[in-house]
Amino acid sequence: MSKTVTLRKGYDINLIGKAAYTLTPQPDLAIIAVKPTDFKSVVPKLMVEVGDEVLAGQPVFFDKNNPAIKVVSPVSGEVVEVVRGAKRRIMEIRIMPDQDERRYVNFTPANPIELSREAIIERLLESGCWSYLRQRPYDLIASPEGHPKGIFVSCFDTAPLAPDLGYVLQQESDNFNTGLAVLAQLASGKLHLSLRPNEKLTEKELAGVPSENIHYFQGPHPAGNVGVQIHHLSPIRKDEVAWYVHPQDVVIIGRLFSEGRYRADRIVALTGSCVEDPQYFRVISGQRLSAILENRLKGERVRIIQGNILTGATSSNEDFLSHYANQITVVPEGDQPEFLGWLLPGVNKLSLSRTYLSWLFPKRNYELDTNMHGEERAFVMTGQYDKVLPMDILPVMLLKAILARDIERMEQLGIYEVSEEDFALCEFVCTSKIDVQRIIAEGLEYVRLEG
């Protein structure tokens, strides 16, 4: 039997600029970049040099800590530059794509149901698709030698202006189905799908997934976070590991087995109040953002974010699309002084309390900027975090344990179950303007290295 989980805690941030259901093909590519910085804790070792010709699906670097994990080129073409940062750290491998027809490394199409778990792992590692399997805790690329307690796929996203994954998956439902079959073989019967009650996928798209492994979540953000779902379905304890895959990455894995090639096309939602005609674009991982954003921005003082406004990374017009990006958000830069500030009635200001009159209009959409409306100050015990974190965790106590570097206390308070994105709303509502996500990230890294 399917399980329905109703979450009461959380908050939906309604913003102006949701993507319309229009899908535009990718613009012409001038150059793409593979960025090792997209992969947490990966130490890259180059497998190509400037001037080399590469095929789509050919490895460009591997992880020194785990040489079996390779990252591949999403296009065929010529390696034209290796961009390095401080201490010669590799920042980007830039490739000039073929202008005629894309050439691929050939992988024979195969039915995943007929393959062993070992054969599937080998193919995913060879093709570079293994990078799409990530693990909790720590949000790292999963270890090929690991045996997870389950593989989790969240088929909906509740973040501000998030893409409609139901609409995205409709574009390639067959490949999504094939990708699920691959994950089912890897998970040995422990593949879990999470849906909204009113956004059910068809039986065809869910073929091969037992009904008892299909779960329904209803409630405000962060109900769509895979970490919140894992917490309610199968909490992670010390020495346990759960894997998770984004639905669009499931599609890419499915293409590998159905088409016999690594095709890194993905659909990205261009959203935000500073976007003319927000919509969906079919793009290639690693392409320059200017190809998508050109002539589509309103205003000059804007902030470009890869991801949503709560967890995304600040980017620029000349940056390249990150490996896991499914959304680009553009909002006003909040660097202008505000007349009278909080003294005004604030009808057009978002507030979770009754500080402003806007609480009378709970369904209103807002045009928010990046203004912090204050600076960091002492921790204030207000109970705000508990109202927006739908997990059986004491958030303030966990944050204090991290700041104290008390590993035993962190473990007792559930450090292995959380990720930065799960605490994003806590940071949004924080009266003290604490950089909560940074603290969680530091705590996870400290436990990983020292625990």
Tab-separated table of C-alpha atoms in Angstrom:
chain	number	residue	atom	x	y	z
A	1	MET	CA	0.000	0.000	0.000
A	2	SER	CA	1.184	3.508	-0.803
A	3	LYS	CA	1.892	5.754	2.136
A	4	THR	CA	0.664	9.345	2.453
A	5	VAL	CA	2.627	11.687	4.720
A	6	THR	CA	1.051	15.013	5.668
A	7	LEU	CA	3.473	17.711	6.822
A	8	ARG	CA	2.196	20.695	8.806
A	9	LYS	CA	5.467	22.555	9.263
A	10	GLY	CA	7.051	24.598	6.507
A	11	TYR	CA	6.178	27.568	4.347
A	12	ASP	CA	5.508	28.176	0.651
A	13	ILE	CA	7.166	31.356	-0.628
A	14	ASN	CA	4.979	32.659	-3.446
A	15	LEU	CA	7.018	34.710	-5.903
A	16	ILE	CA	6.357	36.455	-9.197
A	17	GLY	CA	8.016	34.864	-12.213
A	18	LYS	CA	6.922	31.234	-12.459
A	19	ALA	CA	7.868	29.539	-15.741
A	20	ALA	CA	5.075	29.188	-18.296
A	21	TYR	CA	4.539	25.788	-19.900
A	22	THR	CA	6.538	26.698	-22.993
A	23	LEU	CA	9.585	24.662	-24.006
A	24	THR	CA	12.214	26.358	-26.177
A	25	PRO	CA	14.997	24.303	-27.853
A	26	GLN	CA	18.570	24.974	-26.782
A	27	PRO	CA	20.420	27.891	-28.400
A	28	ASP	CA	23.464	27.270	-30.590
A	29	LEU	CA	26.514	26.386	-28.516
A	30	ALA	CA	29.722	28.396	-28.837
A	31	ILE	CA	31.548	26.775	-25.927
A	32	ILE	CA	30.729	24.572	-22.955
A	33	ALA	CA	32.566	23.989	-19.677
A	34	VAL	CA	32.850	21.011	-17.372
A	35	LYS	CA	33.326	22.318	-13.825
A	36	PRO	CA	34.969	20.047	-11.202
A	37	THR	CA	33.698	22.488	-8.556
A	38	ASP	CA	30.169	21.138	-9.165
A	39	PHE	CA	31.153	17.893	-7.447
A	40	LYS	CA	31.567	18.103	-3.690
A	41	SER	CA	34.828	16.659	-2.309
A	42	VAL	CA	36.005	15.427	-5.727
A	43	VAL	CA	39.726	15.984	-6.347
A	44	PRO	CA	40.034	16.097	-10.162
A	45	LYS	CA	42.805	14.477	-12.179
A	46	LEU	CA	42.765	15.511	-15.841
A	47	MET	CA	42.420	12.875	-18.565
A	48	VAL	CA	42.604	15.331	-21.499
A	49	GLU	CA	44.868	18.149	-22.660
A	50	VAL	CA	44.300	21.341	-24.614
A	51	GLY	CA	43.963	20.448	-28.289
A	52	ASP	CA	42.499	16.978	-27.693
A	53	GLU	CA	39.390	15.885	-29.579
A	54	VAL	CA	36.704	14.377	-27.354
A	55	LEU	CA	33.414	12.576	-27.906
A	56	ALA	CA	30.219	13.097	-25.921
A	57	GLY	CA	30.529	10.600	-23.080
A	58	GLN	CA	34.350	10.559	-23.063
A	59	PRO	CA	35.963	11.093	-19.623
A	60	VAL	CA	37.711	14.422	-19.060
A	61	PHE	CA	38.770	13.865	-15.441
A	62	PHE	CA	38.484	11.348	-12.615
A	63	ASP	CA	38.431	11.625	-8.837
A	64	LYS	CA	41.861	11.059	-7.275
A	65	ASN	CA	40.183	9.723	-4.132
A	66	ASN	CA	38.126	7.216	-6.116
A	67	PRO	CA	39.540	6.700	-9.641
A	68	ALA	CA	36.486	4.664	-10.707
A	69	ILE	CA	34.365	7.846	-10.650
A	70	LYS	CA	34.778	9.732	-13.921
A	71	VAL	CA	33.170	12.911	-15.256
A	72	VAL	CA	32.636	13.017	-19.008
A	73	SER	CA	32.179	15.605	-21.738
A	74	PRO	CA	28.527	16.400	-22.562
A	75	VAL	CA	29.460	17.263	-26.189
A	76	SER	CA	31.935	16.263	-28.860
A	77	GLY	CA	34.551	18.781	-29.909
A	78	GLU	CA	37.990	20.182	-29.068
A	79	VAL	CA	39.386	20.968	-25.616
A	80	VAL	CA	40.395	24.622	-25.958
A	81	GLU	CA	41.258	25.702	-22.405
A	82	VAL	CA	41.786	24.477	-18.851
A	83	VAL	CA	40.963	27.281	-16.424
A	84	ARG	CA	42.812	27.121	-13.117
A	85	GLY	CA	42.305	29.020	-9.883
A	86	ALA	CA	44.364	29.469	-6.730
A	87	LYS	CA	47.049	26.811	-6.172
A	88	ARG	CA	46.424	25.609	-9.735
A	89	ARG	CA	43.056	24.213	-8.765
A	90	ILE	CA	41.131	23.110	-11.872
A	91	MET	CA	38.042	25.293	-12.224
A	92	GLU	CA	36.834	24.553	-15.766
A	93	ILE	CA	37.622	22.367	-18.753
A	94	ARG	CA	36.346	24.339	-21.758
A	95	ILE	CA	35.340	22.513	-24.931
A	96	MET	CA	34.423	23.956	-28.343
A	97	PRO	CA	31.560	21.750	-29.586
A	98	ASP	CA	31.262	20.349	-33.091
A	99	GLN	CA	29.040	22.595	-35.166
A	100	ASP	CA	27.684	19.892	-37.442
A	101	GLU	CA	26.666	16.689	-35.702
A	102	ARG	CA	27.448	15.519	-32.192
A	103	ARG	CA	29.615	12.408	-31.975
A	104	TYR	CA	29.121	9.963	-29.093
A	105	VAL	CA	30.975	7.206	-27.319
A	106	ASN	CA	28.990	4.130	-28.275
A	107	PHE	CA	27.356	2.088	-25.530
A	108	THR	CA	25.219	-0.792	-26.747
A	109	PRO	CA	21.537	-0.331	-25.804
A	110	ALA	CA	20.486	-2.813	-23.151
A	111	ASN	CA	17.465	-3.803	-21.105
A	112	PRO	CA	18.430	-3.118	-17.463
A	113	ILE	CA	16.118	-5.871	-16.237
A	114	GLU	CA	18.351	-8.404	-18.004
A	115	LEU	CA	21.575	-7.050	-16.465
A	116	SER	CA	23.126	-7.840	-13.110
A	117	ARG	CA	23.720	-5.162	-10.506
A	118	GLU	CA	27.470	-5.373	-11.165
A	119	ALA	CA	27.009	-4.912	-14.921
A	120	ILE	CA	24.807	-1.847	-14.373
A	121	ILE	CA	27.357	-0.283	-12.017
A	122	GLU	CA	30.127	-0.907	-14.559
A	123	ARG	CA	28.143	0.756	-17.354
A	124	LEU	CA	27.250	3.770	-15.206
A	125	LEU	CA	30.898	4.221	-14.234
A	126	GLU	CA	32.128	3.862	-17.824
A	127	SER	CA	29.667	6.402	-19.171
A	128	GLY	CA	30.068	9.017	-16.417
A	129	CYS	CA	26.406	8.652	-15.387
A	130	TRP	CA	27.460	7.451	-11.959
A	131	SER	CA	27.940	11.114	-10.984
A	132	TYR	CA	24.129	11.467	-10.903
A	133	LEU	CA	23.844	9.072	-7.965
A	134	ARG	CA	24.405	10.947	-4.726
A	135	GLN	CA	24.277	9.854	-1.137
A	136	ARG	CA	23.022	11.047	2.213
A	137	PRO	CA	24.659	11.918	4.492
A	138	TYR	CA	27.134	14.464	3.077
A	139	ASP	CA	25.571	14.949	-0.418
A	140	LEU	CA	28.556	13.323	-2.138
A	141	ILE	CA	28.679	11.178	-5.257
A	142	ALA	CA	27.722	7.702	-4.065
A	143	SER	CA	30.442	5.097	-3.607
A	144	PRO	CA	30.200	2.259	-6.178
A	145	GLU	CA	31.165	-0.204	-3.448
A	146	GLY	CA	28.344	0.963	-1.180
A	147	HIS	CA	25.079	-0.804	-0.440
A	148	PRO	CA	22.433	1.802	0.378
A	149	LYS	CA	19.436	1.198	2.593
A	150	GLY	CA	17.394	2.558	-0.315
A	151	ILE	CA	17.419	4.780	-3.407
A	152	PHE	CA	15.053	7.755	-3.257
A	153	VAL	CA	13.598	9.859	-6.074
A	154	SER	CA	11.476	12.937	-5.292
A	155	CYS	CA	9.220	13.549	-8.285
A	156	PHE	CA	8.106	17.015	-7.193
A	157	ASP	CA	9.780	20.197	-6.006
A	158	THR	CA	8.236	22.682	-3.572
A	159	ALA	CA	11.017	25.303	-3.619
A	160	PRO	CA	10.169	28.871	-4.740
A	161	LEU	CA	9.434	28.988	-8.507
A	162	ALA	CA	10.669	25.411	-8.857
A	163	PRO	CA	10.126	23.678	-12.212
A	164	ASP	CA	7.052	21.490	-12.547
A	165	LEU	CA	8.704	18.067	-12.665
A	166	GLY	CA	5.484	16.450	-13.874
A	167	TYR	CA	5.623	18.644	-16.981
A	168	VAL	CA	9.357	17.990	-17.419
A	169	LEU	CA	9.018	14.212	-17.155
A	170	GLN	CA	6.174	14.137	-19.678
A	171	GLN	CA	8.692	15.110	-22.358
A	172	GLU	CA	10.589	11.819	-21.995
A	173	SER	CA	8.448	9.422	-20.018
A	174	ASP	CA	9.922	6.323	-21.698
A	175	ASN	CA	13.489	7.227	-20.727
A	176	PHE	CA	12.318	8.042	-17.197
A	177	ASN	CA	10.759	4.591	-17.013
A	178	THR	CA	13.993	2.969	-18.210
A	179	GLY	CA	15.990	4.967	-15.668
A	180	LEU	CA	13.720	3.757	-12.874
A	181	ALA	CA	14.303	0.184	-14.000
A	182	VAL	CA	18.067	0.786	-13.710
A	183	LEU	CA	17.701	2.183	-10.191
A	184	ALA	CA	15.401	-0.680	-9.189
A	185	GLN	CA	18.159	-3.151	-10.100
A	186	LEU	CA	20.703	-1.131	-8.092
A	187	ALA	CA	18.391	-0.787	-5.104
A	188	SER	CA	17.516	-4.491	-4.917
A	189	GLY	CA	13.837	-3.758	-4.350
A	190	LYS	CA	14.381	-0.661	-2.203
A	191	LEU	CA	13.619	2.049	-4.774
A	192	HIS	CA	11.314	4.715	-3.279
A	193	LEU	CA	9.379	7.319	-5.293
A	194	SER	CA	7.738	10.345	-3.680
A	195	LEU	CA	4.822	12.166	-5.332
A	196	ARG	CA	2.184	14.716	-4.483
A	197	PRO	CA	-1.323	13.250	-4.095
A	198	ASN	CA	-2.646	15.399	-6.944
A	199	GLU	CA	0.341	14.875	-9.257
A	200	LYS	CA	0.289	11.153	-9.883
A	201	LEU	CA	2.375	9.790	-12.719
A	202	THR	CA	0.817	7.277	-15.082
A	203	GLU	CA	1.081	3.533	-14.541
A	204	LYS	CA	3.363	3.364	-17.577
A	205	GLU	CA	5.849	5.806	-16.018
A	206	LEU	CA	5.850	3.876	-12.746
A	207	ALA	CA	6.056	0.413	-14.270
A	208	GLY	CA	8.211	-1.898	-12.202
A	209	VAL	CA	7.943	0.148	-8.986
A	210	PRO	CA	5.912	-1.717	-6.338
A	211	SER	CA	2.962	0.247	-4.970
A	212	GLU	CA	4.335	-0.054	-1.426
A	213	ASN	CA	7.418	1.891	-2.600
A	214	ILE	CA	5.385	4.812	-3.967
A	215	HIS	CA	4.771	7.474	-1.316
A	216	TYR	CA	2.690	10.635	-1.314
A	217	PHE	CA	3.660	13.814	0.511
A	218	GLN	CA	1.437	16.794	1.024
A	219	GLY	CA	2.252	20.041	2.780
A	220	PRO	CA	4.284	23.207	2.256
A	221	HIS	CA	7.953	23.518	1.359
A	222	PRO	CA	10.245	21.681	2.159
A	223	ALA	CA	7.915	18.698	1.569
A	224	GLY	CA	9.604	18.173	-1.822
A	225	ASN	CA	13.120	17.890	-0.354
A	226	VAL	CA	14.426	14.358	-0.653
A	227	GLY	CA	16.083	14.678	2.765
A	228	VAL	CA	12.762	15.437	4.452
A	229	GLN	CA	11.198	12.468	2.661
A	230	ILE	CA	13.984	10.099	3.703
A	231	HIS	CA	13.569	11.307	7.297
A	232	HIS	CA	9.897	10.300	7.323
A	233	LEU	CA	10.279	7.063	5.348
A	234	SER	CA	13.568	5.566	6.501
A	235	PRO	CA	15.673	7.765	8.840
A	236	ILE	CA	19.438	7.558	8.392
A	237	ARG	CA	21.425	6.375	11.392
A	238	LYS	CA	25.180	6.312	11.957
A	239	ASP	CA	27.003	4.087	9.447
A	240	GLU	CA	23.932	3.988	7.178
A	241	VAL	CA	23.770	5.434	3.667
A	242	ALA	CA	20.857	6.338	1.397
A	243	TRP	CA	21.228	7.213	-2.280
A	244	TYR	CA	19.104	9.712	-4.172
A	245	VAL	CA	18.722	10.800	-7.801
A	246	HIS	CA	16.966	13.817	-9.298
A	247	PRO	CA	14.195	12.848	-11.783
A	248	GLN	CA	15.935	14.609	-14.697
A	249	ASP	CA	19.079	12.636	-13.934
A	250	VAL	CA	16.966	9.465	-13.964
A	251	VAL	CA	16.011	10.417	-17.534
A	252	ILE	CA	19.679	10.815	-18.548
A	253	ILE	CA	20.473	7.403	-17.053
A	254	GLY	CA	17.517	5.957	-18.955
A	255	ARG	CA	18.864	7.358	-22.254
A	256	LEU	CA	22.159	5.567	-21.661
A	257	PHE	CA	20.418	2.188	-21.655
A	258	SER	CA	17.693	2.858	-24.246
A	259	GLU	CA	19.777	4.855	-26.766
A	260	GLY	CA	23.252	3.516	-25.964
A	261	ARG	CA	24.782	6.968	-25.498
A	262	TYR	CA	25.387	9.667	-22.895
A	263	ARG	CA	23.090	12.524	-23.917
A	264	ALA	CA	23.263	15.318	-21.336
A	265	ASP	CA	20.321	17.401	-22.565
A	266	ARG	CA	18.128	18.632	-19.716
A	267	ILE	CA	15.210	21.008	-19.239
A	268	VAL	CA	15.887	24.134	-17.181
A	269	ALA	CA	13.255	26.561	-15.885
A	270	LEU	CA	14.162	30.238	-16.300
A	271	THR	CA	12.246	31.996	-13.516
A	272	GLY	CA	12.062	35.181	-11.458
A	273	SER	CA	10.533	38.636	-11.459
A	274	CYS	CA	13.416	40.046	-13.534
A	275	VAL	CA	12.819	37.676	-16.446
A	276	GLU	CA	10.865	38.558	-19.562
A	277	ASP	CA	8.544	35.663	-20.397
A	278	PRO	CA	9.724	32.991	-17.878
A	279	GLN	CA	9.666	29.561	-19.503
A	280	TYR	CA	11.463	26.240	-19.936
A	281	PHE	CA	14.548	25.653	-22.093
A	282	ARG	CA	16.101	22.455	-23.341
A	283	VAL	CA	19.832	22.933	-22.771
A	284	ILE	CA	23.149	21.110	-22.485
A	285	SER	CA	24.915	20.845	-19.143
A	286	GLY	CA	27.856	23.234	-19.142
A	287	GLN	CA	26.628	25.739	-21.714
A	288	ARG	CA	27.114	29.461	-21.112
A	289	LEU	CA	24.205	31.156	-19.341
A	290	SER	CA	24.302	34.152	-21.686
A	291	ALA	CA	22.851	31.958	-24.445
A	292	ILE	CA	19.727	31.510	-22.309
A	293	LEU	CA	19.558	34.934	-20.652
A	294	GLU	CA	20.315	37.180	-23.634
A	295	ASN	CA	17.518	39.746	-24.212
A	296	ARG	CA	15.402	38.095	-21.526
A	297	LEU	CA	16.279	40.143	-18.420
A	298	LYS	CA	14.457	43.151	-17.005
A	299	GLY	CA	16.506	45.843	-15.290
A	300	GLU	CA	20.245	46.255	-14.843
A	301	ARG	CA	20.714	45.527	-11.137
A	302	VAL	CA	19.765	41.868	-10.952
A	303	ARG	CA	21.118	38.757	-9.273
A	304	ILE	CA	21.417	35.589	-11.324
A	305	ILE	CA	21.099	32.399	-9.298
A	306	GLN	CA	21.655	28.831	-10.436
A	307	GLY	CA	18.919	27.064	-8.511
A	308	ASN	CA	16.177	28.558	-6.346
A	309	ILE	CA	16.484	31.658	-4.182
A	310	LEU	CA	16.847	29.639	-0.971
A	311	THR	CA	19.636	27.231	-1.894
A	312	GLY	CA	20.978	28.338	-5.291
A	313	ALA	CA	24.444	29.710	-6.018
A	314	THR	CA	25.055	33.275	-7.173
A	315	SER	CA	26.162	33.219	-10.796
A	316	SER	CA	26.710	35.582	-13.724
A	317	ASN	CA	25.838	35.996	-17.364
A	318	GLU	CA	29.237	34.624	-18.399
A	319	ASP	CA	29.116	31.590	-16.131
A	320	PHE	CA	28.318	28.061	-17.312
A	321	LEU	CA	25.361	25.883	-16.365
A	322	SER	CA	26.256	23.600	-13.467
A	323	HIS	CA	26.061	19.818	-13.699
A	324	TYR	CA	23.012	19.446	-11.437
A	325	ALA	CA	21.199	22.721	-12.267
A	326	ASN	CA	17.499	22.488	-13.175
A	327	GLN	CA	16.495	26.097	-12.537
A	328	ILE	CA	17.826	29.619	-13.085
A	329	THR	CA	16.315	32.406	-10.981
A	330	VAL	CA	16.783	36.124	-11.616
A	331	VAL	CA	15.642	38.595	-8.941
A	332	PRO	CA	16.369	42.283	-8.162
A	333	GLU	CA	19.628	43.031	-6.393
A	334	GLY	CA	18.732	44.343	-2.936
A	335	ASP	CA	21.512	46.905	-2.569
A	336	GLN	CA	19.430	50.090	-2.461
A	337	PRO	CA	18.477	51.867	0.801
A	338	GLU	CA	14.861	51.518	1.880
A	339	PHE	CA	12.933	54.609	2.976
A	340	LEU	CA	11.669	54.221	6.595
A	341	GLY	CA	12.212	50.449	6.405
A	342	TRP	CA	10.083	48.493	8.874
A	343	LEU	CA	8.135	51.602	9.911
A	344	LEU	CA	5.935	51.325	6.801
A	345	PRO	CA	2.773	49.139	6.843
A	346	GLY	CA	4.478	46.650	4.530
A	347	VAL	CA	1.475	45.573	2.474
A	348	ASN	CA	3.836	44.386	-0.264
A	349	LYS	CA	6.379	42.804	2.085
A	350	LEU	CA	6.461	39.100	2.861
A	351	SER	CA	6.328	38.254	6.557
A	352	LEU	CA	5.705	34.941	8.322
A	353	SER	CA	4.545	36.815	11.419
A	354	ARG	CA	1.978	39.597	11.703
A	355	THR	CA	4.617	42.326	11.594
A	356	TYR	CA	3.220	43.632	8.312
A	357	LEU	CA	-0.299	43.893	6.948
A	358	SER	CA	0.649	41.437	4.209
A	359	TRP	CA	-0.432	38.584	6.506
A	360	LEU	CA	-3.993	39.461	5.500
A	361	PHE	CA	-3.218	38.246	1.946
A	362	PRO	CA	-1.671	34.756	2.337
A	363	LYS	CA	-1.934	33.813	-1.367
A	364	ARG	CA	-0.316	36.971	-2.749
A	365	ASN	CA	2.746	36.642	-4.995
A	366	TYR	CA	5.700	38.822	-4.056
A	367	GLU	CA	8.619	40.419	-5.873
A	368	LEU	CA	11.443	39.875	-3.402
A	369	ASP	CA	14.992	41.141	-3.749
A	370	THR	CA	18.193	40.026	-2.026
A	371	ASN	CA	18.129	42.615	0.769
A	372	MET	CA	18.863	41.006	4.152
A	373	HIS	CA	17.043	43.785	6.068
A	374	GLY	CA	19.643	43.679	8.809
A	375	GLU	CA	22.906	42.021	9.703
A	376	GLU	CA	24.007	39.034	11.757
A	377	ARG	CA	23.429	39.375	15.483
A	378	ALA	CA	23.268	37.165	18.569
A	379	PHE	CA	21.268	33.929	18.422
A	380	VAL	CA	17.726	34.618	19.627
A	381	MET	CA	15.580	31.708	20.857
A	382	THR	CA	12.325	32.469	19.053
A	383	GLY	CA	11.083	29.025	18.014
A	384	GLN	CA	11.000	30.189	14.370
A	385	TYR	CA	13.107	27.291	13.097
A	386	ASP	CA	10.778	24.680	14.576
A	387	LYS	CA	7.812	26.110	12.646
A	388	VAL	CA	9.412	25.570	9.225
A	389	LEU	CA	11.459	22.368	9.712
A	390	PRO	CA	9.209	19.270	9.380
A	391	MET	CA	11.748	16.906	10.921
A	392	ASP	CA	12.009	15.383	14.379
A	393	ILE	CA	15.156	17.392	15.073
A	394	LEU	CA	16.023	20.230	17.469
A	395	PRO	CA	17.501	22.700	14.953
A	396	VAL	CA	18.969	25.307	17.316
A	397	MET	CA	20.562	22.661	19.530
A	398	LEU	CA	22.076	20.972	16.476
A	399	LEU	CA	23.515	24.262	15.212
A	400	LYS	CA	25.052	24.981	18.615
A	401	ALA	CA	26.578	21.497	18.738
A	402	ILE	CA	28.149	22.134	15.333
A	403	LEU	CA	29.567	25.475	16.456
A	404	ALA	CA	30.997	23.727	19.537
A	405	ARG	CA	32.486	20.962	17.316
A	406	ASP	CA	30.856	18.339	19.577
A	407	ILE	CA	30.615	15.284	17.293
A	408	GLU	CA	28.892	13.046	19.842
A	409	ARG	CA	26.210	15.659	20.434
A	410	MET	CA	25.815	16.271	16.696
A	411	GLU	CA	25.190	12.559	16.142
A	412	GLN	CA	22.608	12.470	18.916
A	413	LEU	CA	20.795	15.454	17.383
A	414	GLY	CA	20.565	13.947	13.879
A	415	ILE	CA	23.458	15.400	11.869
A	416	TYR	CA	23.393	12.408	9.486
A	417	GLU	CA	19.809	13.128	8.423
A	418	VAL	CA	20.172	16.738	7.345
A	419	SER	CA	21.568	18.761	4.486
A	420	GLU	CA	21.941	22.480	3.862
A	421	GLU	CA	18.771	22.637	1.768
A	422	ASP	CA	16.670	21.226	4.611
A	423	PHE	CA	17.645	24.237	6.754
A	424	ALA	CA	17.189	26.843	4.010
A	425	LEU	CA	13.817	28.014	5.343
A	426	CYS	CA	15.310	28.296	8.839
A	427	GLU	CA	17.830	30.737	7.398
A	428	PHE	CA	15.078	32.619	5.541
A	429	VAL	CA	12.994	33.210	8.702
A	430	CYS	CA	15.942	33.788	11.049
A	431	THR	CA	15.587	37.013	13.051
A	432	SER	CA	19.302	36.883	13.857
A	433	LYS	CA	20.352	36.597	10.177
A	434	ILE	CA	22.458	33.540	10.972
A	435	ASP	CA	24.114	31.823	7.972
A	436	VAL	CA	22.439	28.550	8.886
A	437	GLN	CA	23.223	26.633	5.688
A	438	ARG	CA	26.928	27.390	5.992
A	439	ILE	CA	26.962	26.076	9.568
A	440	ILE	CA	25.225	22.843	8.532
A	441	ALA	CA	27.679	22.370	5.643
A	442	GLU	CA	30.651	22.888	7.984
A	443	GLY	CA	29.180	20.458	10.505
A	444	LEU	CA	28.688	17.733	7.902
A	445	GLU	CA	32.212	18.172	6.555
A	446	TYR	CA	33.675	18.115	10.074
A	447	VAL	CA	31.855	14.880	10.943
A	448	ARG	CA	32.879	13.310	7.621
A	449	LEU	CA	36.559	14.058	8.169
A	450	GLU	CA	36.830	13.669	11.950
A	451	GLY	CA	33.948	11.386	12.934
